[in-house]
């Protein structure tokens, strides 16, 4: 993967996260940088969710976005 592809992947990740969790800021997403644990923590922080609830949402989101037929 070259630098342009990596940049495009980051932008796509950020866009998909913002579609799902609109309360996450660009700064939040820059800090997260695709790391699952940080994403769960920021969702907990911004939405006031328990860890289990935030993790469930991330699991469901990952399932939808990793399914090649979606």
Coordinates of N, CA, C and O in Angstrom, one line a residue:
X1 N 0.8 -1.2 0.0 CA 0.0 0.0 0.0 C 0.9 1.2 0.0 O 1.8 1.4 0.8
X2 N 0.6 2.1 -0.9 CA 1.4 3.4 -1.0 C 0.8 4.4 -0.1 O -0.3 4.3 0.5
X3 N 1.5 5.6 0.0 CA 1.0 6.6 0.9 C -0.4 7.2 0.5 O -1.2 7.5 1.4
X4 N -0.6 7.3 -0.8 CA -1.9 7.8 -1.2 C -3.1 6.8 -0.8 O -4.1 7.2 -0.4
X5 N -2.8 5.5 -1.0 CA -3.8 4.5 -0.6 C -4.1 4.6 0.9 O -5.2 4.5 1.4
X6 N -3.0 4.7 1.7 CA -3.1 4.8 3.2 C -4.0 6.0 3.6 O -4.8 5.9 4.4
X7 N -3.7 7.1 2.9 CA -4.4 8.3 3.2 C -5.9 8.2 2.9 O -6.8 8.6 3.6
X8 N -6.2 7.5 1.7 CA -7.6 7.3 1.3 C -8.3 6.4 2.3 O -9.4 6.6 2.6
X9 N -7.6 5.4 2.8 CA -8.2 4.4 3.7 C -8.5 5.1 5.0 O -9.6 4.9 5.6
X10 N -7.6 6.0 5.5 CA -7.9 6.7 6.7 C -9.1 7.6 6.6 O -10.0 7.7 7.5
X11 N -9.2 8.3 5.4 CA -10.3 9.2 5.2 C -11.6 8.4 5.1 O -12.7 8.8 5.6
X12 N -11.6 7.2 4.5 CA -12.8 6.4 4.4 C -13.2 5.9 5.8 O -14.4 5.9 6.1
X13 N -12.2 5.5 6.6 CA -12.5 5.1 8.0 C -13.2 6.2 8.8 O -14.2 6.0 9.4
X14 N -12.6 7.4 8.7 CA -13.1 8.5 9.4 C -14.6 8.8 8.9 O -15.4 9.1 9.8
X15 N -14.8 8.8 7.6 CA -16.1 9.1 7.1 C -17.1 8.1 7.6 O -18.3 8.4 8.0
X16 N -16.8 6.8 7.6 CA -17.7 5.8 8.1 C -18.0 5.9 9.6 O -19.1 5.7 10.0
X17 N -17.0 6.2 10.3 CA -17.2 6.4 11.8 C -18.1 7.6 12.0 O -19.0 7.5 12.9
X18 N -17.9 8.7 11.3 CA -18.7 9.9 11.5 C -20.2 9.6 11.1 O -21.1 10.2 11.7
X19 N -20.4 8.8 10.1 CA -21.8 8.4 9.7 C -22.4 7.7 10.9 O -23.6 7.9 11.1
X20 N -21.7 6.8 11.5 CA -22.3 6.0 12.6 C -22.4 6.8 13.9 O -23.4 6.7 14.6
X21 N -21.3 7.5 14.2 CA -21.2 8.2 15.5 C -20.9 9.6 15.3 O -19.8 10.1 15.3
X22 N -21.9 10.4 15.0 CA -21.8 11.8 14.6 C -21.2 12.7 15.7 O -20.7 13.8 15.4
X23 N -21.3 12.3 17.0 CA -20.7 13.1 18.0 C -19.2 13.0 18.1 O -18.6 13.8 18.8
X24 N -18.6 12.1 17.4 CA -17.1 12.0 17.4 C -16.6 13.2 16.5 O -17.1 13.4 15.4
X25 N -15.6 13.8 17.0 CA -15.0 15.0 16.3 C -13.9 14.5 15.4 O -13.4 13.4 15.5
X26 N -13.5 15.4 14.5 CA -12.3 15.1 13.7 C -11.1 14.8 14.5 O -10.2 14.0 14.2
X27 N -10.9 15.6 15.6 CA -9.8 15.4 16.5 C -9.9 14.1 17.2 O -8.9 13.4 17.3
X28 N -11.1 13.6 17.6 CA -11.3 12.3 18.2 C -10.8 11.2 17.2 O -10.0 10.3 17.5
X29 N -11.2 11.4 16.0 CA -10.9 10.4 14.9 C -9.4 10.4 14.6 O -8.8 9.4 14.3
X30 N -8.7 11.5 14.7 CA -7.3 11.6 14.5 C -6.6 10.9 15.6 O -5.6 10.2 15.3
X31 N -7.0 11.0 16.8 CA -6.4 10.3 17.9 C -6.6 8.8 17.8 O -5.7 8.0 18.1
X32 N -7.8 8.4 17.4 CA -8.1 7.0 17.3 C -7.3 6.3 16.2 O -6.8 5.2 16.5
X33 N -7.2 6.9 15.1 CA -6.4 6.4 13.9 C -6.6 4.9 13.7 O -5.7 4.2 13.5
X34 N -7.9 4.5 13.7 CA -8.2 3.1 13.4 C -8.0 2.1 14.5 O -8.2 0.9 14.3
X35 N -7.6 2.6 15.7 CA -7.4 1.6 16.8 C -8.7 1.4 17.5 O -9.4 2.3 18.0
X36 N -9.1 0.1 17.5 CA -10.4 -0.3 18.0 C -10.6 0.1 19.5 O -11.7 0.6 19.8
X37 N -9.6 -0.1 20.4 CA -9.8 0.2 21.8 C -10.0 1.7 22.0 O -10.9 2.1 22.8
X38 N -9.3 2.6 21.2 CA -9.5 4.0 21.4 C -10.9 4.4 20.8 O -11.6 5.3 21.4
X39 N -11.4 3.7 19.8 CA -12.7 4.0 19.3 C -13.8 3.7 20.3 O -14.7 4.5 20.6
X40 N -13.6 2.5 20.9 CA -14.6 2.2 22.0 C -14.6 3.2 23.1 O -15.6 3.6 23.6
X41 N -13.4 3.6 23.5 CA -13.3 4.6 24.6 C -13.9 5.9 24.3 O -14.6 6.5 25.1
X42 N -13.7 6.4 23.0 CA -14.3 7.7 22.6 C -15.8 7.6 22.5 O -16.5 8.5 22.8
X43 N -16.3 6.4 22.1 CA -17.8 6.3 22.0 C -18.3 6.3 23.4 O -19.4 7.0 23.7
X44 N -17.7 5.6 24.4 CA -18.1 5.7 25.8 C -18.1 7.1 26.3 O -19.1 7.6 26.9
X45 N -17.1 7.9 26.0 CA -16.9 9.2 26.5 C -18.0 10.1 25.9 O -18.7 10.9 26.6
X46 N -18.2 10.1 24.5 CA -19.1 11.0 23.9 C -20.6 10.7 24.1 O -21.4 11.6 24.1
X47 N -20.9 9.4 24.2 CA -22.3 9.0 24.3 C -22.7 8.6 25.7 O -23.9 8.3 25.9
X48 N -21.7 8.5 26.6 CA -22.1 8.1 28.0 C -22.5 6.6 28.1 O -23.2 6.2 29.0
X49 N -21.9 5.8 27.2 CA -22.3 4.3 27.2 C -21.3 3.6 28.1 O -20.2 4.0 28.4
X50 N -21.9 2.5 28.6 CA -21.0 1.5 29.3 C -20.1 0.9 28.3 O -20.4 0.8 27.1
X51 N -19.0 0.3 28.8 CA -18.0 -0.3 27.9 C -18.7 -1.4 27.0 O -18.4 -1.5 25.8
X52 N -19.5 -2.3 27.6 CA -20.1 -3.4 26.9 C -21.0 -2.9 25.8 O -21.0 -3.4 24.7
X53 N -21.7 -1.8 26.0 CA -22.6 -1.2 25.0 C -21.8 -0.6 23.8 O -22.1 -0.8 22.7
X54 N -20.7 0.1 24.2 CA -19.9 0.7 23.1 C -19.2 -0.4 22.3 O -19.1 -0.4 21.1
X55 N -18.7 -1.5 23.0 CA -18.1 -2.6 22.3 C -19.1 -3.3 21.4 O -18.7 -3.7 20.3
X56 N -20.3 -3.5 21.8 CA -21.3 -4.1 21.0 C -21.6 -3.3 19.8 O -21.7 -3.9 18.7
X57 N -21.7 -2.0 19.9 CA -21.9 -1.2 18.7 C -20.7 -1.3 17.7 O -20.9 -1.4 16.5
X58 N -19.5 -1.3 18.2 CA -18.3 -1.4 17.4 C -18.3 -2.7 16.7 O -18.1 -2.8 15.5
X59 N -18.7 -3.8 17.4 CA -18.7 -5.1 16.8 C -19.7 -5.2 15.7 O -19.4 -5.7 14.6
X60 N -20.9 -4.6 15.9 CA -21.9 -4.6 14.9 C -21.5 -3.8 13.7 O -21.7 -4.2 12.5
X61 N -20.9 -2.7 13.9 CA -20.4 -1.8 12.9 C -19.3 -2.5 12.0 O -19.3 -2.4 10.8
X62 N -18.4 -3.1 12.7 CA -17.3 -3.9 12.0 C -17.9 -5.0 11.2 O -17.5 -5.2 10.0
X63 N -18.9 -5.7 11.7 CA -19.6 -6.8 10.9 C -20.2 -6.2 9.6 O -20.0 -6.8 8.6
X64 N -20.9 -5.1 9.7 CA -21.5 -4.5 8.5 C -20.4 -4.1 7.5 O -20.6 -4.2 6.3
X65 N -19.3 -3.5 8.0 CA -18.3 -2.9 7.1 C -17.3 -4.0 6.6 O -16.6 -3.7 5.7
X66 N -17.3 -5.1 7.2 CA -16.4 -6.2 6.8 C -17.1 -7.2 5.9 O -16.4 -8.0 5.3
X67 N -18.4 -7.1 5.7 CA -19.2 -8.0 4.9 C -19.1 -7.5 3.4 O -19.5 -6.4 3.1
X68 N -18.5 -8.3 2.6 CA -18.3 -7.8 1.2 C -19.6 -7.6 0.4 O -19.7 -7.0 -0.6
X69 N -20.7 -8.2 1.0 CA -22.0 -8.1 0.3 C -22.8 -6.9 0.8 O -24.0 -6.7 0.4
X70 N -22.3 -6.1 1.8 CA -23.1 -5.0 2.3 C -23.0 -3.8 1.5 O -22.2 -3.6 0.6

